[in-house]
Amino acid sequence: MSAPVQPPEGWVATEHPEAAGYRAGRTLPLRVEAMRQLRRRRTLLMGGVLAALPFILIIAFAIGGTPDGEDGGGGRGGSRINLMDVATESAANFAATSLFVSAGFLLVIPVALFCGDTVASEASWSSLRYLLAAPVPRVRLLWSKLVVALGFSLAAMVLLPVVALAAGTAAYGWGPLKLPTGGALSAGDTVPRLAIVVAFIFVSQLVTAGLAFWLSTKTDAPLGAVGGAVFLTIVGNVLDAVTALGSWRDFLPAHWQFAWADALQPQLEWGGMIKGAAVSVTYALILFALAFRGFSRKDIVS
């Protein structure tokens, strides 16, 4: 019987041998994933739609004359603001109005699209298993895709008011933010207040992001993940309109979606936004945890 083969001098056995130079944390860098998502047609289309909205509103106001708003409604703070009445007073008012008319539904679409399409699209292209065979650890893959998806969602929400401010300045001039309740915010306070509004809208949409991302890990149909998240968000809005639910509506993220109106008051109020952010972040963390847990145990065949 031949003698056993001896390993080379200096060789050390490991439980999980890896290729020389391999580092799990360096696989699928964020910049690579970001460039992959940026080049996709749906990203460019979504950016074009959001950038075009302010110009559509300017044309609508030019055709229809001075805006004559109705009760805002739609959640906490909606009954106390009527931004449509002062939409054309200044660029700041126009940007705030653009956020007001889009926060309830339009800004849901890019969040659901970027977070719901990211993993499911890879499965539909049968490229997901090849990414994992690269090998990209599952947690690393999900983390990279989630960070990039949230980054693009935030960029979409920033794009709208930035374009609205630029277009509004050209159409209506720069000036203080006039409040429907009376008074005005100085031009110096306008941008910080609008930044708070955008930040809260982004946090409030984390529930939609969590739903879309979780569904994206459960299906290989991107449209199903995106549509499912949008549908469930709409269901939340419908339930919030059922006043018979009483205080139970406080546990619905949709109930706080217009709490950012408190940032457009003479005295900045944080109470409603803090409550809304707490509800949204809680749901989002649960959904993100479900996505990571389910994907780590999932049999990837596509």
PDB file of C-alpha atoms in Angstrom, residues 113-259:
ATOM      1  CA  LEU A 113     -39.926  49.956  -8.563  1.00  0.00           C
ATOM      2  CA  PHE A 114     -36.342  50.230  -7.349  1.00  0.00           C
ATOM      3  CA  CYS A 115     -36.817  47.964  -4.307  1.00  0.00           C
ATOM      4  CA  GLY A 116     -39.208  45.463  -5.861  1.00  0.00           C
ATOM      5  CA  ASP A 117     -37.426  44.960  -9.147  1.00  0.00           C
ATOM      6  CA  THR A 118     -33.879  44.613  -7.862  1.00  0.00           C
ATOM      7  CA  VAL A 119     -33.749  40.917  -6.854  1.00  0.00           C
ATOM      8  CA  ALA A 120     -36.740  39.600  -8.786  1.00  0.00           C
ATOM      9  CA  SER A 121     -35.326  40.883 -12.072  1.00  0.00           C
ATOM     10  CA  GLU A 122     -32.117  38.920 -11.536  1.00  0.00           C
ATOM     11  CA  ALA A 123     -34.211  35.788 -10.952  1.00  0.00           C
ATOM     12  CA  SER A 124     -36.298  36.436 -14.061  1.00  0.00           C
ATOM     13  CA  TRP A 125     -33.114  36.780 -16.136  1.00  0.00           C
ATOM     14  CA  SER A 126     -31.748  33.539 -14.592  1.00  0.00           C
ATOM     15  CA  SER A 127     -28.660  35.472 -13.496  1.00  0.00           C
ATOM     16  CA  LEU A 128     -29.252  35.318  -9.750  1.00  0.00           C
ATOM     17  CA  ARG A 129     -27.700  31.871  -9.337  1.00  0.00           C
ATOM     18  CA  TYR A 130     -24.634  32.956 -11.301  1.00  0.00           C
ATOM     19  CA  LEU A 131     -24.132  35.932  -8.997  1.00  0.00           C
ATOM     20  CA  LEU A 132     -24.236  33.594  -6.010  1.00  0.00           C
ATOM     21  CA  ALA A 133     -21.857  31.200  -7.759  1.00  0.00           C
ATOM     22  CA  ALA A 134     -19.343  34.028  -8.360  1.00  0.00           C
ATOM     23  CA  PRO A 135     -19.404  33.608  -5.302  1.00  0.00           C
ATOM     24  CA  VAL A 136     -21.291  36.542  -3.804  1.00  0.00           C
ATOM     25  CA  PRO A 137     -22.553  35.774  -0.286  1.00  0.00           C
ATOM     26  CA  ARG A 138     -26.314  36.032  -0.036  1.00  0.00           C
ATOM     27  CA  VAL A 139     -26.267  38.630   2.697  1.00  0.00           C
ATOM     28  CA  ARG A 140     -23.758  40.704   0.739  1.00  0.00           C
ATOM     29  CA  LEU A 141     -25.887  40.468  -2.419  1.00  0.00           C
ATOM     30  CA  LEU A 142     -29.061  41.575  -0.636  1.00  0.00           C
ATOM     31  CA  TRP A 143     -27.258  44.315   1.254  1.00  0.00           C
ATOM     32  CA  SER A 144     -25.736  45.787  -1.911  1.00  0.00           C
ATOM     33  CA  LYS A 145     -29.033  45.705  -3.757  1.00  0.00           C
ATOM     34  CA  LEU A 146     -30.994  47.172  -0.845  1.00  0.00           C
ATOM     35  CA  VAL A 147     -28.578  50.062  -0.271  1.00  0.00           C
ATOM     36  CA  VAL A 148     -28.545  50.945  -3.967  1.00  0.00           C
ATOM     37  CA  ALA A 149     -32.339  50.653  -4.236  1.00  0.00           C
ATOM     38  CA  LEU A 150     -32.852  52.947  -1.255  1.00  0.00           C
ATOM     39  CA  GLY A 151     -30.265  55.349  -2.650  1.00  0.00           C
ATOM     40  CA  PHE A 152     -32.098  55.585  -5.967  1.00  0.00           C
ATOM     41  CA  SER A 153     -35.412  56.007  -4.127  1.00  0.00           C
ATOM     42  CA  LEU A 154     -33.994  58.930  -2.163  1.00  0.00           C
ATOM     43  CA  ALA A 155     -32.514  60.418  -5.329  1.00  0.00           C
ATOM     44  CA  ALA A 156     -35.941  60.278  -6.969  1.00  0.00           C
ATOM     45  CA  MET A 157     -37.485  62.161  -4.055  1.00  0.00           C
ATOM     46  CA  VAL A 158     -34.743  64.795  -4.123  1.00  0.00           C
ATOM     47  CA  LEU A 159     -34.975  65.206  -7.897  1.00  0.00           C
ATOM     48  CA  LEU A 160     -38.602  66.346  -7.823  1.00  0.00           C
ATOM     49  CA  PRO A 161     -38.250  69.359  -5.473  1.00  0.00           C
ATOM     50  CA  VAL A 162     -34.902  70.370  -6.980  1.00  0.00           C
ATOM     51  CA  VAL A 163     -36.407  70.556 -10.475  1.00  0.00           C
ATOM     52  CA  ALA A 164     -39.516  72.207  -9.030  1.00  0.00           C
ATOM     53  CA  LEU A 165     -37.408  74.897  -7.339  1.00  0.00           C
ATOM     54  CA  ALA A 166     -35.509  75.600 -10.553  1.00  0.00           C
ATOM     55  CA  ALA A 167     -38.628  75.632 -12.722  1.00  0.00           C
ATOM     56  CA  GLY A 168     -40.594  77.576 -10.119  1.00  0.00           C
ATOM     57  CA  THR A 169     -37.892  80.229  -9.866  1.00  0.00           C
ATOM     58  CA  ALA A 170     -38.073  80.759 -13.612  1.00  0.00           C
ATOM     59  CA  ALA A 171     -41.879  80.815 -13.652  1.00  0.00           C
ATOM     60  CA  TYR A 172     -42.802  82.526 -10.378  1.00  0.00           C
ATOM     61  CA  GLY A 173     -39.603  83.959  -8.966  1.00  0.00           C
ATOM     62  CA  TRP A 174     -37.733  83.281  -5.740  1.00  0.00           C
ATOM     63  CA  GLY A 175     -39.275  84.393  -2.506  1.00  0.00           C
ATOM     64  CA  PRO A 176     -40.514  83.376   0.937  1.00  0.00           C
ATOM     65  CA  LEU A 177     -42.697  80.343   1.454  1.00  0.00           C
ATOM     66  CA  LYS A 178     -46.185  81.713   2.036  1.00  0.00           C
ATOM     67  CA  LEU A 179     -48.275  79.536   4.324  1.00  0.00           C
ATOM     68  CA  PRO A 180     -51.943  78.767   3.660  1.00  0.00           C
ATOM     69  CA  THR A 181     -52.642  79.345   7.368  1.00  0.00           C
ATOM     70  CA  GLY A 182     -51.150  82.821   7.218  1.00  0.00           C
ATOM     71  CA  GLY A 183     -47.653  84.174   7.572  1.00  0.00           C
ATOM     72  CA  ALA A 184     -44.577  83.085   5.695  1.00  0.00           C
ATOM     73  CA  LEU A 185     -41.215  81.418   6.091  1.00  0.00           C
ATOM     74  CA  SER A 186     -38.192  83.452   5.096  1.00  0.00           C
ATOM     75  CA  ALA A 187     -36.271  82.448   2.001  1.00  0.00           C
ATOM     76  CA  GLY A 188     -33.397  81.336   4.237  1.00  0.00           C
ATOM     77  CA  ASP A 189     -35.628  78.892   6.107  1.00  0.00           C
ATOM     78  CA  THR A 190     -37.299  77.511   3.000  1.00  0.00           C
ATOM     79  CA  VAL A 191     -34.655  75.046   1.812  1.00  0.00           C
ATOM     80  CA  PRO A 192     -34.029  73.505   5.288  1.00  0.00           C
ATOM     81  CA  ARG A 193     -37.787  73.058   5.801  1.00  0.00           C
ATOM     82  CA  LEU A 194     -38.197  71.441   2.389  1.00  0.00           C
ATOM     83  CA  ALA A 195     -35.248  69.170   3.202  1.00  0.00           C
ATOM     84  CA  ILE A 196     -37.085  68.045   6.348  1.00  0.00           C
ATOM     85  CA  VAL A 197     -40.184  67.361   4.237  1.00  0.00           C
ATOM     86  CA  VAL A 198     -38.218  65.225   1.773  1.00  0.00           C
ATOM     87  CA  ALA A 199     -36.492  63.357   4.605  1.00  0.00           C
ATOM     88  CA  PHE A 200     -39.805  62.526   6.254  1.00  0.00           C
ATOM     89  CA  ILE A 201     -41.408  61.423   2.986  1.00  0.00           C
ATOM     90  CA  PHE A 202     -38.454  59.107   2.415  1.00  0.00           C
ATOM     91  CA  VAL A 203     -38.726  57.625   5.914  1.00  0.00           C
ATOM     92  CA  SER A 204     -42.490  57.208   5.533  1.00  0.00           C
ATOM     93  CA  GLN A 205     -41.938  55.292   2.296  1.00  0.00           C
ATOM     94  CA  LEU A 206     -39.632  52.767   3.960  1.00  0.00           C
ATOM     95  CA  VAL A 207     -42.697  50.581   4.541  1.00  0.00           C
ATOM     96  CA  THR A 208     -43.297  50.409   0.783  1.00  0.00           C
ATOM     97  CA  ALA A 209     -39.580  49.737   0.300  1.00  0.00           C
ATOM     98  CA  GLY A 210     -39.715  46.897   2.823  1.00  0.00           C
ATOM     99  CA  LEU A 211     -42.794  45.362   1.215  1.00  0.00           C
ATOM    100  CA  ALA A 212     -41.325  45.586  -2.270  1.00  0.00           C
ATOM    101  CA  PHE A 213     -37.934  44.211  -1.229  1.00  0.00           C
ATOM    102  CA  TRP A 214     -39.449  41.305   0.703  1.00  0.00           C
ATOM    103  CA  LEU A 215     -41.713  40.405  -2.234  1.00  0.00           C
ATOM    104  CA  SER A 216     -38.733  40.705  -4.572  1.00  0.00           C
ATOM    105  CA  THR A 217     -36.980  37.910  -2.666  1.00  0.00           C
ATOM    106  CA  LYS A 218     -40.090  35.715  -2.819  1.00  0.00           C
ATOM    107  CA  THR A 219     -40.803  35.796  -6.548  1.00  0.00           C
ATOM    108  CA  ASP A 220     -39.042  35.864  -9.900  1.00  0.00           C
ATOM    109  CA  ALA A 221     -41.722  38.154 -11.369  1.00  0.00           C
ATOM    110  CA  PRO A 222     -40.614  41.803 -10.942  1.00  0.00           C
ATOM    111  CA  LEU A 223     -44.049  43.112 -11.851  1.00  0.00           C
ATOM    112  CA  GLY A 224     -45.571  41.001  -9.091  1.00  0.00           C
ATOM    113  CA  ALA A 225     -43.214  42.422  -6.460  1.00  0.00           C
ATOM    114  CA  VAL A 226     -43.676  46.020  -7.600  1.00  0.00           C
ATOM    115  CA  GLY A 227     -47.420  45.712  -8.088  1.00  0.00           C
ATOM    116  CA  GLY A 228     -47.872  43.888  -4.794  1.00  0.00           C
ATOM    117  CA  ALA A 229     -46.116  46.643  -2.858  1.00  0.00           C
ATOM    118  CA  VAL A 230     -48.132  49.366  -4.570  1.00  0.00           C
ATOM    119  CA  PHE A 231     -51.373  47.449  -3.989  1.00  0.00           C
ATOM    120  CA  LEU A 232     -50.701  46.959  -0.285  1.00  0.00           C
ATOM    121  CA  THR A 233     -49.773  50.635   0.052  1.00  0.00           C
ATOM    122  CA  ILE A 234     -53.085  51.589  -1.539  1.00  0.00           C
ATOM    123  CA  VAL A 235     -54.888  49.227   0.844  1.00  0.00           C
ATOM    124  CA  GLY A 236     -53.246  51.053   3.736  1.00  0.00           C
ATOM    125  CA  ASN A 237     -54.513  54.379   2.399  1.00  0.00           C
ATOM    126  CA  VAL A 238     -58.022  52.975   2.052  1.00  0.00           C
ATOM    127  CA  LEU A 239     -57.998  51.642   5.611  1.00  0.00           C
ATOM    128  CA  ASP A 240     -56.815  55.001   6.887  1.00  0.00           C
ATOM    129  CA  ALA A 241     -59.899  56.568   5.300  1.00  0.00           C
ATOM    130  CA  VAL A 242     -62.153  54.309   7.385  1.00  0.00           C
ATOM    131  CA  THR A 243     -62.791  56.599  10.328  1.00  0.00           C
ATOM    132  CA  ALA A 244     -64.649  53.817  12.154  1.00  0.00           C
ATOM    133  CA  LEU A 245     -61.241  52.302  12.952  1.00  0.00           C
ATOM    134  CA  GLY A 246     -60.647  55.183  15.333  1.00  0.00           C
ATOM    135  CA  SER A 247     -57.296  55.120  17.126  1.00  0.00           C
ATOM    136  CA  TRP A 248     -56.302  51.908  15.316  1.00  0.00           C
ATOM    137  CA  ARG A 249     -55.415  54.113  12.361  1.00  0.00           C
ATOM    138  CA  ASP A 250     -52.454  55.425  14.358  1.00  0.00           C
ATOM    139  CA  PHE A 251     -50.745  52.105  13.638  1.00  0.00           C
ATOM    140  CA  LEU A 252     -51.094  52.581   9.881  1.00  0.00           C
ATOM    141  CA  PRO A 253     -48.122  54.238   8.153  1.00  0.00           C
ATOM    142  CA  ALA A 254     -50.566  55.894   5.749  1.00  0.00           C
ATOM    143  CA  HIS A 255     -52.142  57.798   8.634  1.00  0.00           C
ATOM    144  CA  TRP A 256     -48.968  59.848   9.064  1.00  0.00           C
ATOM    145  CA  GLN A 257     -48.024  60.354   5.422  1.00  0.00           C
ATOM    146  CA  PHE A 258     -48.837  64.078   5.521  1.00  0.00           C
ATOM    147  CA  ALA A 259     -47.388  64.736   8.969  1.00  0.00           C
TER     148      ALA A 259
END
